[in-house]
Structures are given as structure tokens and as C-alpha cells.
Amino acid sequence: MQTYRWCINTRDRVGMVLDVLRVLSQEGANIITMDVAPGVINVKFTGVAAAGFLRLEEKLRLLPDIYRIREIEVLPHEERERQLKAVLDSVSEGIIAVDRKGMITTLNPVAEQILQVNREKAIGQHLADVVPADVPMLRILETGQGYNNKEIILTTQRGRSHYITTGRAIKDERGETVGAVAALKDMSEVRELVFSLTRPPVITFSDIIYASEAMGRVVEMAKMVARGNSTILICGESGTGKELFARAIHTAGPRRRKPFVALNCAALPDALVESELFGYEEGAFTGAKRGGKQGLFELAHQGTIFLDEIGELSPHLQVKLLRVLQENKVRRVGGREEISVDVRVIAATNRNLKEMVRKGDFREELYYRLNVIPLYIPPLRDRMEDLPVLMENCLQKFNRVLKKRVKRVHPQVLARFLQHTWPGNVRELENVMERAMNLVEGEEIRPEHILFEDLCIPGPDLQQISGHSLKELKERLEREVISRMLAKYGAARPAARALGISHTALLRKIHKYNLRSLLET
């Protein structure tokens, strides 16, 4: 039989709904659902034959206080349900809701995809039967307390689900918990969002400034290998532009639209490098973030990870990195779950890894895993023909930064530059040029504006000693020595070796004297 939907306008009085129900019942109407508001009764029913339809309408009109009866396409609550379904089906997050017993009442398509379940089969089942894990959503029913940004990793026969979830309690007018609702965000989309918000300026091969044939050959080789996914090892002295090459390779490769994540392995103690690279679970160590933390390998999923100063990794971390390269899986600190990752690894070093392998300081297996495609960037002293174009690039760059209008460099300045050995390479050249740009007042940089870094520490001015304790003078000298060593080496580990102290001790002093900005990034 046909299904009817009526909107009945009435006077708002006691017993009105009862009178309407009595007539519907007398004519054999099967009421499916009903909406009641002051002065309006919306009813959806079936069970009335065509012949009895007019009779039913006439009987209702005979009731006192019935003003109007008309057919409608949908009841108000049906319209609200359609609108809600359209909203839930269109949002980019998964939405799942349960009643007070934990039975699933709502599951939108995104949640269906994230949890890898069939929506029609899942609705009406207990959440624990659909998602076999320690589901924080069920704890809401017990405590009434919501949660924010919980990371969940599920491995079932259907596959692996990795998502972030935020949940809230559904409460009635008395404040009692009658259900729960949670939003789910697939971890790959979270990574994309983080990448889009923190995306650094895009670096391409056109940003690498050179004129020499030696650099031309390196750039051409880098362009060729950028098209693949093989691991690359970039070798070269500090300051030659290894990270610039790594970013340009990423931009020119098939992973250009995915994250580029960088870590200087010499800038942090071993324990921090491990947790940064591989992440950690909640409670893995004192001070561990609630809910744990993703490592850089996870954040770089489907993109590129750049490991600078790779030669500074401890033997323990070398073993863990080797395992990631072999199996494409990471295990967080304090965790048991193995997480699959798909990343291209670009490593860089200013040390002779082959010699380190010979001495037993670097694992041979890891060396060959990294050295699939070697790129060597020559130092500036071996490509002096690059000096003029690099100087011109510095002029343009620092004119913008310092808001100056310096147009040229005196020929004697270039002559002095050609005689310098440039131990700090391009980074040192930029420092010297920036220093000169701050000193010049006209349109030309002259020899008197050029100040090279003198690594000899001057003795204290005796006239300035009075009024300072020995401790203050020692700290001032210590800060100066550390500043110069960091400027020379660009990283904490080689500076620590040169100073004859431990890496951890140097990091403490860097923190003490607020010198972190001098570390190479």
C-alpha cells in the first residue's frame, strides 16, 4: 500500500493529538512516525486503501479545531536527517557515533574508509566488535570525559588503520551521558596538513648559483638522479650547500608534492635524535608527550627525509637506521608496533665515511645502503670561477634584506677573495659579504669593508677587567671560543671534538650561552 505524509494544522489544545490518533486507528492506518509541535501534527502512515483515503480525511476534518490537512513530501525530522546525512557525507573527517550501550548509530563514508569496515553491517553492532582495540571512545561512556587528538594504530585482518581522533560525550538535558561521538582524521591527511602549513620556500636547481664546469657536472648529475627514488649520499665540506642540493633534488623528483623533512644529526644528543627520527609512545620516558609523538620518518611518509651530518650518528642509531632502510618500517621508542614508511632518504656528511668504516666508527652495511648514488660538492677554493656570480648573488640578496643600493664590488675585493682559502666555503662568503654590506655607505664595496674571520681569540682588554669576577671573565672567554668554533664548523659534534669536550657538554654550554642560532640547520 501507498505511504502517506500529512501535515495537520490544529489549535494547540490538550487532547488534540489523541483525537487525531483515534481517527487514524479507526481507519486502520499504520503510523510509521510522527512529529508533533504546538499547532502542527506531522504524520507518516500506511495501511489505508485508496478508497478509504478520502473517508479518513473527511473524518479528521470533522474533528473540532482542525484547520488544514495537506500532503507533504517529507516530515521535518526526515528533512533534518537528510541534511545531517549530507553534511556527514561531505566532511573530510570520519564521524562515528554510539549510543549509551556502545552500539554504533552513525558512521559516515570517511570513517568507513579509515576503519575499513562496511557501514551497513557496522551500524547496530557494538563498537568493540567492529574496532577490536582499546578504543578511547568507549571510555567516554564510562567517564563522560572527552579527549583530543588521540593517535590510534589498528592492525586487523582487513588491514592497517592509522588515524587521529577527537571524541566528545553526548548528554541529555540532565547532563547524563547517553552516547559518544568521535571525529577521525587519517594520518596521511594530517601529514599533508602539517606539510602545507609548514612548507618551506621551494628550492629548485635554478637557486644553485655557479659558473664553473665542476659545479655544472654536479648539478647535471643531481638533475638526473632526482627523477628516481634511490638513496643519495651528498658529500662535501661544511658550507658548500648540501641541504640546498637535497631540497632541489626533492623539488625535481616525483615526491615534490609530499613533505621534505630535515634533521641535523649533530645538533641533538643521541636520545633526542632517536625520538625525533623514530617517534615515541606515551610513557616511553620521563617527560614523554601524552599520546606519544610521530617521528620524522612518519612525517616524511611518501616524501623525502634529509639526514645532515649522518657521520655523527652513534652506533646504536646506525643500527636502527639500517633496519629502516632495509625493511621500510619504523618502531617508536617504547613501542611494539611496526609502522610502514615510504620515504626517499638523502644523507649528507662532511666526513670521510669510508675511512670511518675502516676504523670501525661507521657500519659498513649502512655505508653501502646510503652510498647508492654519491654526489660530491667541491669546496669553493677548488672552483674560484664561481666567486663573481656568488658575489653578485650576495649583492642582490643583501640589498633586499638590508634595504641598500650597493651596485658593485671593487676589483681589489675580488683579488683578495681569490687569494683567500675559504675554509667555510659559500657560507663564509655570505657572512663576509653581509658584514661588508653593513659597513658600506655608498654604492661600492671596497677593500676596507672586507673583514675576514680571525679564529685567534684576542686577549682581554686589561682596562675592562676591573669590576668583573674571574668567573665572569672565564665565561665571557668561553662563550667567545664556543661562538667561533660553531661559526667555523657549523655543527655541535665537530666543534665539540675540536674543543676536546663531549657533545652533551657542548650542548649544555650552547644552551647556557644562548648560542643555538649558530648551529647549522
Coordinates of C-alpha atoms in Angstrom, one line a residue:
M1 CA 0.0 0.0 0.0
Q2 CA 1.0 3.6 -0.5
T3 CA 2.8 5.6 2.1
Y4 CA 1.2 9.0 3.0
R5 CA 2.8 12.0 4.7
W6 CA 0.4 14.6 6.1
C7 CA 0.8 17.9 7.8
I8 CA -2.2 18.7 10.0
N9 CA -2.6 22.2 11.3
T10 CA -4.7 22.4 14.5
R11 CA -5.4 24.6 17.5
D12 CA -3.0 24.0 20.3
R13 CA -5.1 22.3 23.0
V14 CA -5.0 19.3 25.3
G15 CA -6.1 16.0 23.7
M16 CA -5.7 17.2 20.1
V17 CA -3.1 14.5 19.3
L18 CA -5.1 11.8 21.0
D19 CA -8.2 12.8 18.9
V20 CA -6.2 12.5 15.7
L21 CA -4.6 9.2 16.7
R22 CA -8.1 7.8 17.4
V23 CA -9.4 8.6 13.9
L24 CA -6.3 7.2 12.3
S25 CA -6.6 4.0 14.3
Q26 CA -10.3 3.6 13.4
E27 CA -9.5 3.7 9.7
G28 CA -6.7 1.1 10.1
A29 CA -3.8 3.5 9.5
N30 CA -0.3 2.1 10.4
I31 CA 1.6 5.0 11.8
I32 CA 5.3 4.8 10.9
T33 CA 6.4 8.1 12.5
M34 CA 5.0 11.3 13.8
D35 CA 6.3 14.8 14.6
V36 CA 4.3 17.0 17.0
A37 CA 4.8 20.7 17.6
P38 CA 2.3 23.3 19.0
G39 CA -0.4 23.7 16.4
V40 CA 1.2 21.1 14.0
I41 CA 0.9 17.4 13.7
N42 CA 3.1 15.7 11.0
V43 CA 2.4 12.0 10.5
K44 CA 3.7 9.4 8.1
F45 CA 1.4 6.3 7.8
T46 CA 0.4 3.4 5.5
G47 CA -2.3 0.7 5.6
V48 CA -5.1 2.9 4.1
A49 CA -6.5 1.8 0.8
A50 CA -7.2 4.4 -1.8
A51 CA -11.0 4.1 -1.2
G52 CA -10.5 4.8 2.5
F53 CA -8.2 7.8 2.0
L54 CA -10.9 10.4 1.4
R55 CA -13.0 9.0 4.2
L56 CA -10.1 9.3 6.6
E57 CA -9.5 12.9 5.5
E58 CA -13.2 13.8 6.0
K59 CA -13.3 12.2 9.5
L60 CA -10.3 14.2 10.5
R61 CA -11.9 17.5 9.2
L62 CA -14.9 16.8 11.3
L63 CA -12.8 17.0 14.5
P64 CA -13.0 20.3 16.3
D65 CA -10.0 22.7 15.9
I66 CA -8.7 21.1 12.7
Y67 CA -7.7 24.0 10.4
R68 CA -6.0 22.3 7.5
I69 CA -4.8 19.0 6.1
R70 CA -2.2 18.7 3.3
E71 CA 0.2 16.2 1.9
I72 CA 3.9 16.9 2.2
E73 CA 6.9 15.2 0.6
V74 CA 9.0 14.7 3.8
L75 CA 8.4 15.2 7.5
P76 CA 10.5 17.8 9.3
H77 CA 12.7 15.2 11.1
E78 CA 13.2 13.4 7.7
E79 CA 14.4 16.7 6.2
R80 CA 16.7 17.2 9.1
E81 CA 18.1 13.7 8.8
R82 CA 18.7 14.3 5.1
Q83 CA 20.5 17.5 5.8
L84 CA 22.6 15.9 8.5
K85 CA 23.5 12.9 6.3
A86 CA 24.5 15.3 3.5
V87 CA 26.8 17.2 6.0
L88 CA 28.3 14.0 7.4
D89 CA 28.9 12.5 4.0
S90 CA 30.6 15.7 2.7
V91 CA 33.0 16.5 5.5
S92 CA 36.7 15.4 5.1
E93 CA 36.8 13.8 8.6
G94 CA 35.4 10.5 9.6
I95 CA 32.4 10.7 12.0
I96 CA 31.3 7.8 14.2
A97 CA 28.6 7.9 17.0
V98 CA 27.5 5.3 19.5
D99 CA 24.6 5.1 22.0
R100 CA 24.9 4.6 25.8
K101 CA 25.5 0.9 25.2
G102 CA 28.3 1.4 22.7
M103 CA 26.2 0.4 19.7
I104 CA 27.1 2.3 16.5
T105 CA 24.4 4.6 15.4
T106 CA 26.2 6.8 12.9
L107 CA 29.2 6.0 10.5
N108 CA 29.9 8.3 7.6
P109 CA 31.8 7.2 4.4
V110 CA 35.2 8.7 5.5
A111 CA 35.0 6.8 8.8
E112 CA 34.0 3.7 6.9
Q113 CA 37.1 4.1 4.7
I114 CA 39.5 4.9 7.6
L115 CA 38.3 1.9 9.7
Q116 CA 38.0 -0.3 6.6
V117 CA 34.5 -1.5 7.6
N118 CA 31.2 -1.9 5.8
R119 CA 28.9 0.9 7.0
E120 CA 25.6 -1.1 6.6
K121 CA 27.0 -4.0 8.6
A122 CA 28.7 -1.9 11.2
I123 CA 25.6 0.2 12.2
G124 CA 23.8 -1.6 15.1
Q125 CA 26.9 -3.5 16.2
H126 CA 28.9 -2.8 19.3
L127 CA 31.9 -0.6 18.6
A128 CA 34.3 -3.1 20.2
D129 CA 33.2 -5.8 17.8
V130 CA 33.9 -3.5 14.8
V131 CA 37.1 -1.9 16.1
P132 CA 39.0 -4.5 18.2
A133 CA 41.3 -2.3 20.2
D134 CA 41.5 -0.1 23.3
V135 CA 39.0 2.4 21.9
P136 CA 39.1 5.7 23.8
M137 CA 35.6 6.4 22.6
L138 CA 34.1 3.7 24.8
R139 CA 35.8 5.2 27.9
I140 CA 33.7 8.4 27.3
L141 CA 30.6 6.3 28.1
E142 CA 32.2 5.4 31.5
T143 CA 33.7 8.7 32.4
G144 CA 31.7 11.3 30.5
Q145 CA 35.0 13.0 29.6
G146 CA 36.1 13.7 26.1
Y147 CA 39.6 13.6 24.6
N148 CA 41.6 15.5 22.0
N149 CA 43.9 14.3 19.2
K150 CA 44.5 10.7 20.3
E151 CA 46.6 8.7 17.9
I152 CA 45.3 5.2 17.1
I153 CA 47.0 2.5 15.1
L154 CA 44.9 -0.6 14.3
T155 CA 46.1 -3.8 12.6
T156 CA 43.4 -6.2 11.7
Q157 CA 42.7 -8.9 9.1
R158 CA 41.2 -6.1 7.0
G159 CA 44.4 -4.1 7.1
R160 CA 46.1 -1.3 9.0
S161 CA 44.4 1.9 10.1
H162 CA 46.4 4.9 11.4
Y163 CA 44.4 8.0 12.4
I164 CA 44.0 10.8 14.9
T165 CA 40.7 11.0 16.8
T166 CA 38.9 13.5 19.0
G167 CA 35.8 12.5 21.0
R168 CA 33.0 14.1 23.0
A169 CA 30.2 12.8 25.2
I170 CA 26.5 13.2 24.1
K171 CA 24.5 14.2 27.1
D172 CA 20.8 14.6 27.8
E173 CA 19.1 17.5 29.5
R174 CA 20.0 16.2 32.9
G175 CA 23.7 16.1 32.0
E176 CA 23.9 12.3 31.9
T177 CA 26.0 10.7 29.2
V178 CA 23.7 8.9 26.6
G179 CA 26.3 8.3 23.9
A180 CA 29.5 9.5 22.3
V181 CA 30.7 10.9 19.0
A182 CA 34.2 11.0 17.6
A183 CA 35.9 12.6 14.6
L184 CA 38.6 10.6 12.8
K185 CA 41.4 12.0 10.6
D186 CA 43.6 9.7 8.5
M187 CA 47.2 10.2 9.5
S188 CA 48.3 10.7 5.9
E189 CA 46.0 13.7 5.7
V190 CA 47.3 15.0 9.0
R191 CA 50.8 14.9 7.5
E192 CA 49.6 16.7 4.4
L193 CA 48.1 19.4 6.5
V194 CA 51.2 19.8 8.6
F195 CA 53.3 19.9 5.4
S196 CA 51.1 22.5 3.8
L197 CA 51.2 24.8 6.9
T198 CA 55.0 24.4 7.4
R199 CA 56.1 24.2 3.8
P200 CA 59.4 26.0 3.4
P201 CA 60.2 28.1 0.3
V202 CA 60.6 25.8 -2.7
I203 CA 64.2 25.4 -3.7
T204 CA 65.0 24.4 -7.3
F205 CA 68.2 23.8 -9.2
S206 CA 68.0 27.4 -10.5
D207 CA 68.7 28.5 -6.9
I208 CA 72.1 26.9 -7.1
I209 CA 74.5 29.7 -8.2
Y210 CA 77.6 28.6 -10.1
A211 CA 79.6 29.2 -13.3
S212 CA 82.3 26.5 -13.0
E213 CA 82.3 23.3 -15.0
A214 CA 82.9 21.3 -11.9
M215 CA 79.7 22.5 -10.3
G216 CA 77.9 22.2 -13.6
R217 CA 78.7 18.5 -13.7
V218 CA 77.4 18.0 -10.1
V219 CA 74.2 19.8 -10.9
E220 CA 73.6 17.8 -14.1
M221 CA 74.1 14.6 -12.2
A222 CA 71.8 15.7 -9.5
K223 CA 69.1 16.5 -12.0
M224 CA 69.4 13.0 -13.5
V225 CA 69.1 11.2 -10.2
A226 CA 66.3 13.4 -8.9
R227 CA 63.9 11.6 -11.2
G228 CA 64.3 8.3 -9.3
N229 CA 63.7 7.2 -5.7
S230 CA 67.2 5.8 -4.8
T231 CA 69.1 6.9 -1.7
I232 CA 71.6 9.7 -2.2
L233 CA 74.7 10.5 -0.2
I234 CA 75.9 14.1 -0.6
C235 CA 79.5 14.7 0.5
G236 CA 81.2 18.0 0.9
E237 CA 82.8 20.3 3.4
S238 CA 80.6 22.4 5.7
G239 CA 79.1 25.4 4.0
T240 CA 79.1 24.0 0.4
G241 CA 75.3 23.9 0.1
K242 CA 74.5 20.2 0.8
E243 CA 70.9 20.9 2.0
L244 CA 70.4 23.3 -0.9
F245 CA 71.1 20.3 -3.3
A246 CA 68.9 18.0 -1.2
R247 CA 65.9 20.4 -1.5
A248 CA 66.4 20.9 -5.2
I249 CA 66.6 17.1 -5.8
H250 CA 63.3 16.7 -3.8
T251 CA 61.6 19.5 -5.8
A252 CA 62.7 18.0 -9.1
G253 CA 61.6 14.5 -8.2
P254 CA 58.4 12.5 -8.2
R255 CA 57.8 13.3 -4.5
R256 CA 57.8 17.0 -4.9
R257 CA 54.2 17.4 -3.6
K258 CA 55.0 15.4 -0.5
P259 CA 56.9 16.5 2.7
F260 CA 60.6 17.3 2.8
V261 CA 61.8 16.8 6.4
A262 CA 65.3 17.6 7.5
L263 CA 67.3 16.7 10.6
N264 CA 70.9 17.7 11.6
C265 CA 72.1 14.6 13.3
A266 CA 74.9 16.5 15.0
A267 CA 72.6 19.1 16.6
L268 CA 71.0 17.0 19.2
P269 CA 72.0 14.3 21.8
D270 CA 71.6 10.7 20.8
A271 CA 68.4 10.2 22.9
L272 CA 66.7 13.2 21.2
V273 CA 67.9 12.2 17.7
E274 CA 66.3 8.8 18.3
S275 CA 62.9 10.1 19.4
E276 CA 62.9 12.8 16.7
L277 CA 63.6 10.2 13.9
F278 CA 61.5 7.3 15.1
G279 CA 59.0 9.0 17.4
Y280 CA 57.9 7.6 20.8
E281 CA 54.9 6.2 22.6
E282 CA 53.1 7.7 25.6
G283 CA 55.1 6.9 28.7
A284 CA 58.2 5.8 26.9
F285 CA 60.3 8.0 29.1
T286 CA 60.0 10.8 31.7
G287 CA 58.6 13.9 30.0
A288 CA 57.2 12.0 27.0
K289 CA 54.3 13.8 25.5
R290 CA 50.8 12.5 26.3
G291 CA 49.6 10.4 23.4
G292 CA 53.2 9.9 22.1
K293 CA 54.7 11.6 19.1
Q294 CA 55.3 10.8 15.4
G295 CA 58.9 10.6 14.3
L296 CA 60.3 12.4 11.2
F297 CA 60.2 9.2 9.2
E298 CA 56.4 9.0 9.7
L299 CA 56.1 12.7 8.9
A300 CA 58.1 12.3 5.7
H301 CA 55.9 9.4 4.5
Q302 CA 55.7 9.4 0.7
G303 CA 58.2 12.3 0.7
T304 CA 61.9 12.9 1.4
I305 CA 63.9 12.8 4.6
F306 CA 67.2 14.7 4.7
L307 CA 69.7 13.5 7.3
D308 CA 72.5 16.0 7.6
E309 CA 75.8 15.2 9.3
I310 CA 75.0 11.5 9.1
G311 CA 78.5 10.6 10.2
E312 CA 77.7 11.8 13.7
L313 CA 75.2 9.1 14.4
S314 CA 76.0 6.8 17.3
P315 CA 76.5 3.1 16.6
H316 CA 73.1 2.4 18.3
L317 CA 71.3 4.8 15.9
Q318 CA 73.2 3.5 12.9
V319 CA 71.7 0.0 13.6
K320 CA 68.2 1.4 13.9
L321 CA 68.6 3.5 10.7
L322 CA 70.0 0.5 8.8
R323 CA 66.9 -1.5 9.8
V324 CA 64.6 1.2 8.5
L325 CA 66.4 1.3 5.2
Q326 CA 66.3 -2.5 4.8
E327 CA 62.7 -3.0 5.9
N328 CA 61.0 0.4 5.3
K329 CA 59.5 0.1 8.8
V330 CA 60.0 2.1 12.0
R331 CA 59.3 1.2 15.6
R332 CA 58.8 4.1 18.0
V333 CA 60.7 4.4 21.2
G334 CA 58.8 2.4 23.8
G335 CA 56.5 0.9 21.2
R336 CA 55.9 -2.6 19.8
E337 CA 54.0 -1.7 16.6
E338 CA 56.0 -1.6 13.4
I339 CA 54.9 1.3 11.1
S340 CA 55.5 1.1 7.4
V341 CA 57.0 4.1 5.8
D342 CA 57.7 5.1 2.2
V343 CA 60.5 7.7 2.1
R344 CA 63.4 8.7 0.0
V345 CA 66.5 9.2 2.0
I346 CA 69.1 11.8 1.2
A347 CA 72.0 11.9 3.6
A348 CA 74.9 14.3 3.8
T349 CA 78.2 14.4 5.5
N350 CA 81.4 16.5 5.7
R351 CA 83.4 13.5 6.9
N352 CA 85.1 10.6 5.1
L353 CA 82.7 7.8 5.8
K354 CA 84.8 5.2 4.0
E355 CA 87.7 6.0 6.4
M356 CA 85.2 5.8 9.3
V357 CA 84.2 2.4 8.1
R358 CA 87.8 1.3 8.0
K359 CA 88.3 2.5 11.6
G360 CA 85.1 0.8 12.8
D361 CA 83.3 4.1 13.6
F362 CA 80.6 3.6 10.9
R363 CA 78.8 0.4 10.0
E364 CA 79.8 -0.9 6.6
E365 CA 76.3 -2.1 5.7
L366 CA 74.8 1.3 6.5
Y367 CA 77.5 3.0 4.4
Y368 CA 76.6 0.9 1.3
R369 CA 72.9 1.4 1.9
L370 CA 73.4 5.2 1.9
N371 CA 76.0 5.4 -0.8
V372 CA 73.8 4.2 -3.6
I373 CA 74.2 7.5 -5.5
P374 CA 77.1 9.6 -4.3
L375 CA 77.3 13.3 -5.0
Y376 CA 80.4 15.3 -4.2
I377 CA 80.2 19.1 -3.9
P378 CA 83.6 20.6 -4.4
P379 CA 84.8 23.3 -1.9
L380 CA 84.8 26.9 -3.0
R381 CA 88.6 27.0 -3.2
D382 CA 88.5 24.4 -6.0
R383 CA 86.1 26.5 -8.1
M384 CA 87.1 30.1 -7.7
E385 CA 85.5 30.9 -11.1
D386 CA 82.2 30.7 -9.1
L387 CA 83.2 33.7 -6.9
P388 CA 82.0 36.6 -9.2
V389 CA 78.5 35.1 -9.7
L390 CA 78.2 34.2 -6.0
M391 CA 79.3 37.7 -5.0
E392 CA 76.7 39.2 -7.4
N393 CA 74.0 37.0 -5.9
C394 CA 75.0 38.2 -2.4
L395 CA 74.8 41.8 -3.5
Q396 CA 71.2 41.3 -4.7
K397 CA 70.2 39.3 -1.7
F398 CA 71.6 41.6 1.0
N399 CA 70.4 44.7 -0.9
R400 CA 66.8 43.3 -0.4
V401 CA 67.4 42.3 3.2
L402 CA 69.3 45.4 4.4
K403 CA 67.4 47.8 2.1
K404 CA 70.6 49.1 0.5
R405 CA 71.5 50.1 -3.1
V406 CA 75.1 48.7 -3.4
K407 CA 75.8 48.3 -7.1
R408 CA 79.3 46.9 -7.4
V409 CA 82.4 45.4 -5.8
H410 CA 85.8 47.0 -6.2
P411 CA 88.2 44.8 -8.3
Q412 CA 90.7 44.7 -5.4
V413 CA 88.0 43.0 -3.3
L414 CA 87.8 40.2 -5.9
A415 CA 91.6 39.9 -5.9
R416 CA 91.6 39.5 -2.1
F417 CA 88.8 36.9 -2.4
L418 CA 90.8 34.9 -4.9
Q419 CA 93.7 34.7 -2.5
H420 CA 91.6 33.5 0.4
T421 CA 91.2 29.8 1.0
W422 CA 87.5 29.9 2.1
P423 CA 87.5 27.2 4.8
G424 CA 83.9 28.0 5.5
N425 CA 83.0 27.8 1.7
V426 CA 79.9 29.6 0.5
R427 CA 78.5 30.2 4.0
E428 CA 81.7 32.0 4.9
L429 CA 81.5 34.1 1.7
E430 CA 77.9 35.1 2.5
N431 CA 79.0 36.1 6.0
V432 CA 81.9 38.2 4.7
M433 CA 79.6 39.9 2.1
E434 CA 76.8 40.6 4.6
R435 CA 79.4 42.1 7.0
A436 CA 80.7 44.3 4.2
M437 CA 77.1 45.3 3.2
N438 CA 76.5 46.5 6.8
L439 CA 79.7 48.6 6.7
V440 CA 79.4 50.2 3.2
E441 CA 77.6 53.6 2.9
G442 CA 78.0 54.2 -0.8
E443 CA 77.3 52.2 -3.9
E444 CA 80.6 50.2 -3.9
I445 CA 82.1 47.6 -1.6
R446 CA 85.8 48.5 -1.2
P447 CA 88.7 46.5 0.4
E448 CA 88.3 48.4 3.7
H449 CA 84.8 46.9 4.1
I450 CA 86.1 43.3 4.0
L451 CA 86.7 41.7 7.3
F452 CA 87.7 38.0 7.3
E453 CA 87.0 35.9 10.4
D454 CA 90.1 35.7 12.7
L455 CA 89.9 32.5 14.6
C456 CA 92.6 33.7 17.1
I457 CA 90.9 34.7 20.3
P458 CA 92.2 38.1 21.4
G459 CA 93.3 38.6 25.0
P460 CA 91.1 40.6 27.3
D461 CA 91.5 44.3 27.5
L462 CA 93.1 44.9 30.9
Q463 CA 91.3 48.1 31.3
Q464 CA 88.0 46.3 31.1
I465 CA 88.9 43.6 33.6
S466 CA 88.3 45.7 36.7
G467 CA 84.8 45.3 38.1
H468 CA 84.4 41.7 36.8
S469 CA 85.0 38.5 38.8
L470 CA 87.3 35.7 37.5
K471 CA 84.2 33.5 36.9
E472 CA 82.6 36.2 34.7
L473 CA 85.8 36.7 32.7
K474 CA 86.1 32.9 32.2
E475 CA 82.5 32.7 31.0
R476 CA 83.0 35.6 28.6
L477 CA 86.1 33.9 27.1
E478 CA 84.3 30.5 27.0
R479 CA 81.3 32.0 25.2
E480 CA 83.6 33.7 22.6
V481 CA 85.6 30.5 21.9
I482 CA 82.4 28.4 21.5
S483 CA 80.8 31.0 19.2
R484 CA 83.8 31.0 16.9
M485 CA 84.0 27.2 16.8
L486 CA 80.4 26.9 15.9
A487 CA 80.8 29.5 13.2
K488 CA 83.7 27.6 11.8
Y489 CA 82.3 24.1 11.9
G490 CA 78.5 24.8 11.6
A491 CA 77.6 21.8 13.9
A492 CA 78.0 20.8 17.5
R493 CA 79.7 17.5 17.2
P494 CA 82.8 18.6 15.1
A495 CA 83.0 21.7 17.3
A496 CA 83.0 19.5 20.4
R497 CA 85.8 17.3 19.0
A498 CA 87.9 20.4 18.2
L499 CA 87.3 21.7 21.7
G500 CA 88.1 18.3 23.3
I501 CA 84.8 18.1 25.2
S502 CA 81.8 15.8 24.9
H503 CA 78.9 16.5 22.6
T504 CA 76.5 16.7 25.5
A505 CA 78.7 19.1 27.5
L506 CA 78.9 21.4 24.5
L507 CA 75.1 21.3 24.0
R508 CA 74.7 22.4 27.7
K509 CA 77.0 25.3 27.1
I510 CA 75.3 26.3 23.9
H511 CA 72.0 26.4 25.9
K512 CA 73.7 28.3 28.7
Y513 CA 75.0 31.0 26.5
N514 CA 72.0 31.0 24.1
L515 CA 74.1 30.1 21.0
R516 CA 71.6 27.7 19.3
S517 CA 71.2 30.1 16.4
L518 CA 74.8 29.5 15.4
L519 CA 74.1 25.8 14.7
E520 CA 73.9 24.8 11.1
T521 CA 70.3 24.0 10.0

